[in-house]
Short mmCIF file of C-alpha atoms in Angstrom, two decimals:
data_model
loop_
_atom_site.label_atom_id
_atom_site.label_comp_id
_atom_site.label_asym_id
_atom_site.label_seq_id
_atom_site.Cartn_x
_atom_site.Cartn_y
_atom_site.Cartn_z
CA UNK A 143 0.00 0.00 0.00
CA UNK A 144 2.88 2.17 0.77
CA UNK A 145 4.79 1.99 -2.66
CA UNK A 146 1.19 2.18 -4.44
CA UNK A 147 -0.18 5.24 -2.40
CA UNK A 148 2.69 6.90 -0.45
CA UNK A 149 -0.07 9.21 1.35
CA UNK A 150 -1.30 6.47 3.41
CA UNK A 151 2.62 5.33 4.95
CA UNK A 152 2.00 7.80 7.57
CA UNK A 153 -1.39 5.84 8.72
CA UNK A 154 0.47 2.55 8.67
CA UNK A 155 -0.40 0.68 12.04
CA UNK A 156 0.32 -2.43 13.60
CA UNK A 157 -1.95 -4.89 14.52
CA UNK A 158 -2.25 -8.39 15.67
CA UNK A 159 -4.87 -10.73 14.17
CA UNK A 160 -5.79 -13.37 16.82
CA UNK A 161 -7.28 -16.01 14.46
CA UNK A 162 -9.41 -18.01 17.14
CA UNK A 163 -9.66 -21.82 16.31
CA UNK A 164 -11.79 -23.79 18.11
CA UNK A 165 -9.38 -25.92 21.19
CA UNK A 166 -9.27 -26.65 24.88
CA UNK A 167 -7.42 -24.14 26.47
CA UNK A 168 -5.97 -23.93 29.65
CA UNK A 169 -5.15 -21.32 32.19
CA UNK A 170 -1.41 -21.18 30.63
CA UNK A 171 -2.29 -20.44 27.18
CA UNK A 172 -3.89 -17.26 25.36
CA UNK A 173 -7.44 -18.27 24.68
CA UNK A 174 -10.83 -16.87 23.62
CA UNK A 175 -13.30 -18.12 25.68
CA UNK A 176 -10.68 -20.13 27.35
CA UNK A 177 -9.85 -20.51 31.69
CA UNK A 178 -8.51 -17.57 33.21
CA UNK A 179 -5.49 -17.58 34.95
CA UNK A 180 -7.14 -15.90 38.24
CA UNK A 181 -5.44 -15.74 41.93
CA UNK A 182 -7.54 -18.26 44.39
CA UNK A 183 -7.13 -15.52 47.01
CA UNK A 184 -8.96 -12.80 44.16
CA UNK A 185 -12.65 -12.09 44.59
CA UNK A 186 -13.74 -13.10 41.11
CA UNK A 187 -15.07 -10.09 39.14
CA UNK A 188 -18.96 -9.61 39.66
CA UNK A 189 -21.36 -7.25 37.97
CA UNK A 190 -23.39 -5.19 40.52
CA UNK A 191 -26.56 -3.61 38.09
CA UNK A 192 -29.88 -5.20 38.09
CA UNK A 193 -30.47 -8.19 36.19
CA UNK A 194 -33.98 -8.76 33.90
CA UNK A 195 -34.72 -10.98 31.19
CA UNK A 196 -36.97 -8.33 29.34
CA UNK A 197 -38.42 -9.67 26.30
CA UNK A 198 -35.88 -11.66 25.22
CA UNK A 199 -37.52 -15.20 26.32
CA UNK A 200 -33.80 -16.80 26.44
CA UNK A 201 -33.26 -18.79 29.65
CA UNK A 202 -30.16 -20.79 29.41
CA UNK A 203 -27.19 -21.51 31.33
CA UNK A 204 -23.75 -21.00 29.02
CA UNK A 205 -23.00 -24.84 29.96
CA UNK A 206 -26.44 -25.28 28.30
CA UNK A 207 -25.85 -22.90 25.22
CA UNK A 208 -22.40 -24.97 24.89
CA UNK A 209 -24.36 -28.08 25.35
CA UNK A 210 -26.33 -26.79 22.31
CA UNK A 211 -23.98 -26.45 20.15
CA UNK A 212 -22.18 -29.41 20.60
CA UNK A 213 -25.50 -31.21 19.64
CA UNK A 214 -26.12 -28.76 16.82
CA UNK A 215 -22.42 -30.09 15.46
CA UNK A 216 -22.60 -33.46 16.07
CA UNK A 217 -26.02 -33.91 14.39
CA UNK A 218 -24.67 -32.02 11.20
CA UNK A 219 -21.70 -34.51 11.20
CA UNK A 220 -23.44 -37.46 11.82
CA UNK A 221 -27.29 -36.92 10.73
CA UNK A 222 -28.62 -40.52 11.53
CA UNK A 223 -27.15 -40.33 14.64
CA UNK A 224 -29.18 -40.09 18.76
CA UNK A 225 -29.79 -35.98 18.41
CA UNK A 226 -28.54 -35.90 22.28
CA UNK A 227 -25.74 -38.10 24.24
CA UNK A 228 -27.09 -39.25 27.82
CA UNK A 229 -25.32 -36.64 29.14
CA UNK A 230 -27.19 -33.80 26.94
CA UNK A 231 -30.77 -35.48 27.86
CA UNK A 232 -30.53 -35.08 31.36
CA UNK A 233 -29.16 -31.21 30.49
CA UNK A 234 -32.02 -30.75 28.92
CA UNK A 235 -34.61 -32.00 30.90
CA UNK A 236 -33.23 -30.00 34.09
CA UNK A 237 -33.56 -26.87 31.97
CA UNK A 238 -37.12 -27.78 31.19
CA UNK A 239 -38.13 -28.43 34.52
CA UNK A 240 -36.40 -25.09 35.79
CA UNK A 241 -37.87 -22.88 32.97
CA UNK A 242 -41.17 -24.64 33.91
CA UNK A 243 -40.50 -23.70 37.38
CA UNK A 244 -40.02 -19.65 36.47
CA UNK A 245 -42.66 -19.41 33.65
CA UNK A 246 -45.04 -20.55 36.45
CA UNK A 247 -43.35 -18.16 38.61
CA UNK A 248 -44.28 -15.34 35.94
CA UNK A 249 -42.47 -12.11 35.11
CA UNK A 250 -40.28 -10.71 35.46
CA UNK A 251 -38.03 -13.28 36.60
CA UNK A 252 -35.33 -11.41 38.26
CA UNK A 253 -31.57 -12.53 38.48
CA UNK A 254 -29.19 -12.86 41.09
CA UNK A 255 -26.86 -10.30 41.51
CA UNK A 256 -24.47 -9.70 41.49
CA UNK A 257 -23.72 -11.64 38.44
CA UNK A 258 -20.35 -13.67 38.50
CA UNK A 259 -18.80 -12.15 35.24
CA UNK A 260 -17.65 -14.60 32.01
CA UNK A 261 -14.17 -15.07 30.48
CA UNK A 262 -13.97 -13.44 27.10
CA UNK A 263 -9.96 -13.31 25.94
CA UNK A 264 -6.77 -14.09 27.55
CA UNK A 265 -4.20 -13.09 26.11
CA UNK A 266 -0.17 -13.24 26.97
CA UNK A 267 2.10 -10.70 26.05
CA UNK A 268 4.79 -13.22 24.83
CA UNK A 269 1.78 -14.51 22.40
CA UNK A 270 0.83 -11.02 21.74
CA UNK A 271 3.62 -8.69 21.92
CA UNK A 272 1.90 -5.46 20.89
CA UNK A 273 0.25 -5.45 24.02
CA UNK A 274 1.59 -2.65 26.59
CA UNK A 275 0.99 -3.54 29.98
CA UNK A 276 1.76 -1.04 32.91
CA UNK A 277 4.69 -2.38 34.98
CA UNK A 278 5.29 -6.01 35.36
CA UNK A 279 2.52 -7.09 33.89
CA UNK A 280 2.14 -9.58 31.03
CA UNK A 281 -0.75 -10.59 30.96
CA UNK A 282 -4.17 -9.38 30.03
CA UNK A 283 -7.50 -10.57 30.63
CA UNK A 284 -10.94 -9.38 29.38
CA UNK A 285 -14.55 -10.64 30.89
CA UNK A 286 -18.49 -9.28 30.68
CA UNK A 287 -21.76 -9.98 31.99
CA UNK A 288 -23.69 -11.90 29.16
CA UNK A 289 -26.62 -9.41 29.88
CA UNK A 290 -27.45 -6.37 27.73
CA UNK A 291 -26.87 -3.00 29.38
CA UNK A 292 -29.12 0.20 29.06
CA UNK A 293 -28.58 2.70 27.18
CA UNK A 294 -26.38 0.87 24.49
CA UNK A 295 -27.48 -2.87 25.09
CA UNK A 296 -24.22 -4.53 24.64
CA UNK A 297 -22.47 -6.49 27.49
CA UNK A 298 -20.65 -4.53 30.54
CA UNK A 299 -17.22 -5.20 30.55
CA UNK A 300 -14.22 -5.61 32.71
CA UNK A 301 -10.31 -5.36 31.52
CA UNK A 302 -7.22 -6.84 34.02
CA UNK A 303 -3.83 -6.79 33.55
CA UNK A 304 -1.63 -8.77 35.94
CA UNK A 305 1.61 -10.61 36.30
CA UNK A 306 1.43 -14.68 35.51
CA UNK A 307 4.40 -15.16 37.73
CA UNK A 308 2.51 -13.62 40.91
CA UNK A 309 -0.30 -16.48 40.53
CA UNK A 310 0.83 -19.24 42.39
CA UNK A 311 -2.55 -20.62 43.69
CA UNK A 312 -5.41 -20.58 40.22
CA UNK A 313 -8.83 -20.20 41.17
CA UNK A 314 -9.62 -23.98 40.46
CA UNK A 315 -13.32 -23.65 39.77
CA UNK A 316 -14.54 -19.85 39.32
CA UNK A 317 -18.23 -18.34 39.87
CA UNK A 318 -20.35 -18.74 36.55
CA UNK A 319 -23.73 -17.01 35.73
CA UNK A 320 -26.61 -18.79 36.35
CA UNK A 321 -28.13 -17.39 32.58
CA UNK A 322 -26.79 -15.75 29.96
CA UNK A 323 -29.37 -12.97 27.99
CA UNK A 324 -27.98 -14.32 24.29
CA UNK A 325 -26.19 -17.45 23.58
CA UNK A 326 -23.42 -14.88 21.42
CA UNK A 327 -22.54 -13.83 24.81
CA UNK A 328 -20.86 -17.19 25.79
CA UNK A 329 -17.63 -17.36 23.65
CA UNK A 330 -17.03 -20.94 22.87
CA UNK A 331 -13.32 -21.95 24.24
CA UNK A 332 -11.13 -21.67 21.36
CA UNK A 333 -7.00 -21.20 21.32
CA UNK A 334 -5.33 -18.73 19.16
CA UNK A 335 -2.79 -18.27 16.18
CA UNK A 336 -1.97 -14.68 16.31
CA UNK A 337 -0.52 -13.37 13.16
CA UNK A 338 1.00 -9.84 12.75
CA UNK A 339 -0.03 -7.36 10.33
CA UNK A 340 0.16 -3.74 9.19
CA UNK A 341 -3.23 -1.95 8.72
CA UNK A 342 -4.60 0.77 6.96
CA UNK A 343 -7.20 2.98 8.27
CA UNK A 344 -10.99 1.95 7.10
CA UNK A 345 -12.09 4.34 4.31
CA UNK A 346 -13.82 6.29 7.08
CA UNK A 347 -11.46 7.37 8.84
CA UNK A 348 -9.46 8.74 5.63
CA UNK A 349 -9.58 12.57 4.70
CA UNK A 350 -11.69 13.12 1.95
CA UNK A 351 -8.86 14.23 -0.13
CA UNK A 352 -7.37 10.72 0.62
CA UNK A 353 -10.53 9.00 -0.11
CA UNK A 354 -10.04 10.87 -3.80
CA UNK A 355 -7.00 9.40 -3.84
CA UNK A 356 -7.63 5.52 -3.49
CA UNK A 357 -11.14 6.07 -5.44
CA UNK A 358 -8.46 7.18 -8.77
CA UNK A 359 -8.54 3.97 -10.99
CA UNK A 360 -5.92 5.11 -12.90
CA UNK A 361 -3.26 5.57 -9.94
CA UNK A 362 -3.88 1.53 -9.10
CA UNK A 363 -3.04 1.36 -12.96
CA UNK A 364 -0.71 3.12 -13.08
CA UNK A 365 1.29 1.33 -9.74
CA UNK A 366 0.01 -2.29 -11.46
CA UNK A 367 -1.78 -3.21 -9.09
CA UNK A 368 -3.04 -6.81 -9.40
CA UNK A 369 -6.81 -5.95 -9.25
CA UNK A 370 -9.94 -7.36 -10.24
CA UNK A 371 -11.38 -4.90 -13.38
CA UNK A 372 -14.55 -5.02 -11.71
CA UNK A 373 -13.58 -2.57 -9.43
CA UNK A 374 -12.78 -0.19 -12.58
CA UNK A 375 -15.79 1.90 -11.68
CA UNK A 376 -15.39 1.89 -7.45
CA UNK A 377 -11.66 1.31 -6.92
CA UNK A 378 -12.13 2.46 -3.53
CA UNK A 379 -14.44 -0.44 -2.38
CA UNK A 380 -11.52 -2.57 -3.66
CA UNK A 381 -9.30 -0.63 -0.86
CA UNK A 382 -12.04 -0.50 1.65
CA UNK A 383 -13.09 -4.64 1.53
CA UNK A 384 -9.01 -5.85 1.06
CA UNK A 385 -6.36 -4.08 1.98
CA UNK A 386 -7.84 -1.25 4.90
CA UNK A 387 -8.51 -2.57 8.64
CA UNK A 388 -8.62 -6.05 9.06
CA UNK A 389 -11.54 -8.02 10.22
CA UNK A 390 -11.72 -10.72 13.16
CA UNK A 391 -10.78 -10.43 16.57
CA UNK A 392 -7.44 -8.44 16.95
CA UNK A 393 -5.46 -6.52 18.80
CA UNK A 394 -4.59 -2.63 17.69
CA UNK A 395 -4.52 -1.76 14.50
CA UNK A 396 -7.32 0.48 13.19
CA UNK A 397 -11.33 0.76 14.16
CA UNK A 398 -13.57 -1.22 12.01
CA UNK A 399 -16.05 1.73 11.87
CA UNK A 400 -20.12 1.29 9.86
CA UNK A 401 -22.50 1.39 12.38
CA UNK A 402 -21.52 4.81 12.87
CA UNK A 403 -18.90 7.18 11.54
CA UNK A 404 -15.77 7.60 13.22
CA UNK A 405 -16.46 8.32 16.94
CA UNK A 406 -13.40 9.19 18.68
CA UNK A 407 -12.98 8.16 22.19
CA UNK A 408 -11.29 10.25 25.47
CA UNK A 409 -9.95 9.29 28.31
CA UNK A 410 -12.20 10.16 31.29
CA UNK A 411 -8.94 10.69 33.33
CA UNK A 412 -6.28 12.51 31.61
CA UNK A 413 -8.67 13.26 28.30
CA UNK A 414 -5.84 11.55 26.12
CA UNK A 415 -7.54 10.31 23.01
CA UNK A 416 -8.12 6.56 23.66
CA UNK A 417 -6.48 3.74 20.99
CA UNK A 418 -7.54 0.12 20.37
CA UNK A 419 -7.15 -2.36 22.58
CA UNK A 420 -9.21 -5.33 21.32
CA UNK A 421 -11.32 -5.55 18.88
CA UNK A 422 -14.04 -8.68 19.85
CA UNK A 423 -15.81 -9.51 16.54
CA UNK A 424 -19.37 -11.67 15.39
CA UNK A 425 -17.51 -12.91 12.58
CA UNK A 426 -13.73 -12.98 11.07
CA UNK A 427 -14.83 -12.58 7.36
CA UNK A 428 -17.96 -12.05 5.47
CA UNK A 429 -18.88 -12.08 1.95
CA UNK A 430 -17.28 -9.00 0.90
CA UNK A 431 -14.03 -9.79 2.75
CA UNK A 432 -13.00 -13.12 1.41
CA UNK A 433 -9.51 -11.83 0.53
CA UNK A 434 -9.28 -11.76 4.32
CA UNK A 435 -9.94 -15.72 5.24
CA UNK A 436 -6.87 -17.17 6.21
CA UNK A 437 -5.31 -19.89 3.63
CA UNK A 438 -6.05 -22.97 6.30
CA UNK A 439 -9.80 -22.02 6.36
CA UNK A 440 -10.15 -21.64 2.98
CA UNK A 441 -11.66 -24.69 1.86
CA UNK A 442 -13.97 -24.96 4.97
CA UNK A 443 -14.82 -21.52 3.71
CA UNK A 444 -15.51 -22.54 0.57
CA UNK A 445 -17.54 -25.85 1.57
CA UNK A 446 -20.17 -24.19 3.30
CA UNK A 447 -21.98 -24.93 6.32
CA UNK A 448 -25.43 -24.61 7.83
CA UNK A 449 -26.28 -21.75 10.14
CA UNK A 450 -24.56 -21.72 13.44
CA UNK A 451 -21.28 -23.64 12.16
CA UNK A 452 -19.76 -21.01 10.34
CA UNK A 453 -15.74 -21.34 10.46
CA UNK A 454 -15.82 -17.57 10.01
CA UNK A 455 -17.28 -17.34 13.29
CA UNK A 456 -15.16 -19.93 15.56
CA UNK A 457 -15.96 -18.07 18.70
CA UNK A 458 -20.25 -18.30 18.61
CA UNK A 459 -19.92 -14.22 19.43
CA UNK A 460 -22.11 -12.25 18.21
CA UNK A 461 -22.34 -8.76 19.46
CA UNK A 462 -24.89 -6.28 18.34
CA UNK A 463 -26.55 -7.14 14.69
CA UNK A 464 -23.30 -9.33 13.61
CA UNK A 465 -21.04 -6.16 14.33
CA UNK A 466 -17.82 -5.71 16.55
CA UNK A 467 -16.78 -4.59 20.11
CA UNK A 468 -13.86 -2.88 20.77
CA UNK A 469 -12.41 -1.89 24.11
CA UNK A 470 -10.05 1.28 24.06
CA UNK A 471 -7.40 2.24 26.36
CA UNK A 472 -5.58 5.34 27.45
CA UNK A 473 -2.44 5.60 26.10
CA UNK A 474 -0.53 7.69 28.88
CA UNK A 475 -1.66 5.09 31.11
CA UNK A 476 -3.38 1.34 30.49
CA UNK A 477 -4.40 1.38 34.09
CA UNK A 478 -7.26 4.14 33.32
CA UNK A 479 -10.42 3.26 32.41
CA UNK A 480 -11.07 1.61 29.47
CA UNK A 481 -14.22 2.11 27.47
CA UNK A 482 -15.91 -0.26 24.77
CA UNK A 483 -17.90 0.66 21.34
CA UNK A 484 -20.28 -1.41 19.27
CA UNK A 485 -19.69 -0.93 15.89
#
């Protein structure tokens, strides 16, 4: 991008793209979904706000919703097959007996709280080396509450850093919640194979007089540019789908704006203009980003697969309408607040 468009070296940034597969991780490795590495003498993260199901009518556990899944893939694998194992029958039955229990209870079926908060991403700075960390940290880990929040309606959530040497003791068996308000707010444990990049920024976030500039057919022509002549007429959406901010989970790098132009975020500290942390995403490609799916996935891409067993969505996240979350952090300090963004 540099050597075809020298305007855009200056936005050059560096990201890390986490590619989640799906695994068994444990507390040692960097994970999505995956056990935390937590002190036994911590008091495991809680959220404190009030707890309602709404109108949502989804009751399950997340060892339910994983229990679901599992079903979900084994029945596509082997169609002929029992739809549930033991195991999954008796799941099921003690969530039908305990929904029976609350719909005759009636509305509006309050939850405890606090509510014991969920893993979402661990993630070790020797597996991810553009994290900054204050101090001796090296470690960062990331956890919500699987309910929607007023006013934005996206999961609360909760950012630690801490040192993996200082844990001698793990938290052998941590708090769960008792529901979950979505089943695309239980990540599905999955270990990671972060690859590093360099980013451009997403065509909103250019100047208009640098949107001009990538929209000029004749300057990818002119650089020989191995493009598709179907972009002849909107070069730009050629820039914006393949080569500008990456999709997927990731670390840094540029926003993945759309729901809303760029929105820039401040520190409610210091004011310092917040950067990307993580970016937690409902999908790691779509249909307009296939230049994006990694070569190992490429022919499960290509295959197909019935709803729910997408291998563009490893994780089973889904965050707003299909969109992304990212969490920001202060850069004069990481120990600030951080703030998140659907988008």
């Amino acid at each position: 991008m540099a050597a075809v468009f020298p305007e855009l070296a200056p936005l050059a940034r560096p990201a890390i793209r986490l590619h989640p597969r799906p695994g068994s991780p444990s507390v040692g490795d960097s994970s999505v979904g995956g056990p935390l590495l937590w002190p036994a003498g911590k008091p495991w993260p809680h959220c404190e706000d009030a707890h309602l199901h709404g109108d949502s009518g989804f009751r399950q556990s997340p060892a339910e919703v994983r229990l679901d899944r599992h079903s979900r893939a084994r029945r596509h694998e082997d169609p002929y097959g029992p739809s549930f194992t033991p195991e999954e029958e008796a799941a099921m039955e003690q969530r039908a007996a305990r929904l029976a229990e609350r719909l005759d209870a009636g509305p509006p079926w309050p939850e405890e709280c606090p509510v014991p908060l969920l893993p979402v991403a661990q993630l070790y700075v020797r597996d991810v080396p553009l994290l900054r960390p204050p101090g001796e940290a090296d470690l960062l880990q990331v956890l919500w509450c699987p309910y929607d929040h007023e006013p934005d309606w996206k999961p609360s959530t909760a950012v630690f850093w801490r040192s993996a040497a200082s844990v001698v003791d793990v938290l052998a068996t941590p708090p769960g919640p008792y529901e979950a308000n979505y089943s695309g707010y239980v990540p599905e444990p999955c270990l990671l194979a972060p690859e590093a990049i360099t980013e451009y920024p997403n065509s909103l976030d250019l100047s208009p007089e640098l949107r001009k500039v990538v929209g000029n057919w004749s300057r990818w022509q002119a650089a020989g540019a191995d493009m598709d002549g179907s972009y002849a007429e909107h070069p730009a959406e050629f820039y914006h789908s393949n080569l500008s901010n990456a999709p997927g989970w990731k670390v840094g790098g540029w926003p993945p704006w759309g729901r809303t132009d760029p929105y820039r975020r401040y520190c409610t500290v210091c004011e310092a203009q917040m950067v990307p942390l993580l970016t937690i995403a409902s999908f790691e490609w779509d249909s307009s980003r296939h230049g994006w799916v990694p070569y190992e996935d490429r022919a499960a891409c290509a295959a197909g697969r019935p709803a729910g067993l997408s291998p563009a969505q490893p994780t089973r996240v889904e965050v707003g309408r299909t969109d992304n979350m990212q969490l920001y952090v202060c850069p004069t300090s990481p120990e600030h607040p951080h703030t998140d963004l659907i988008q």
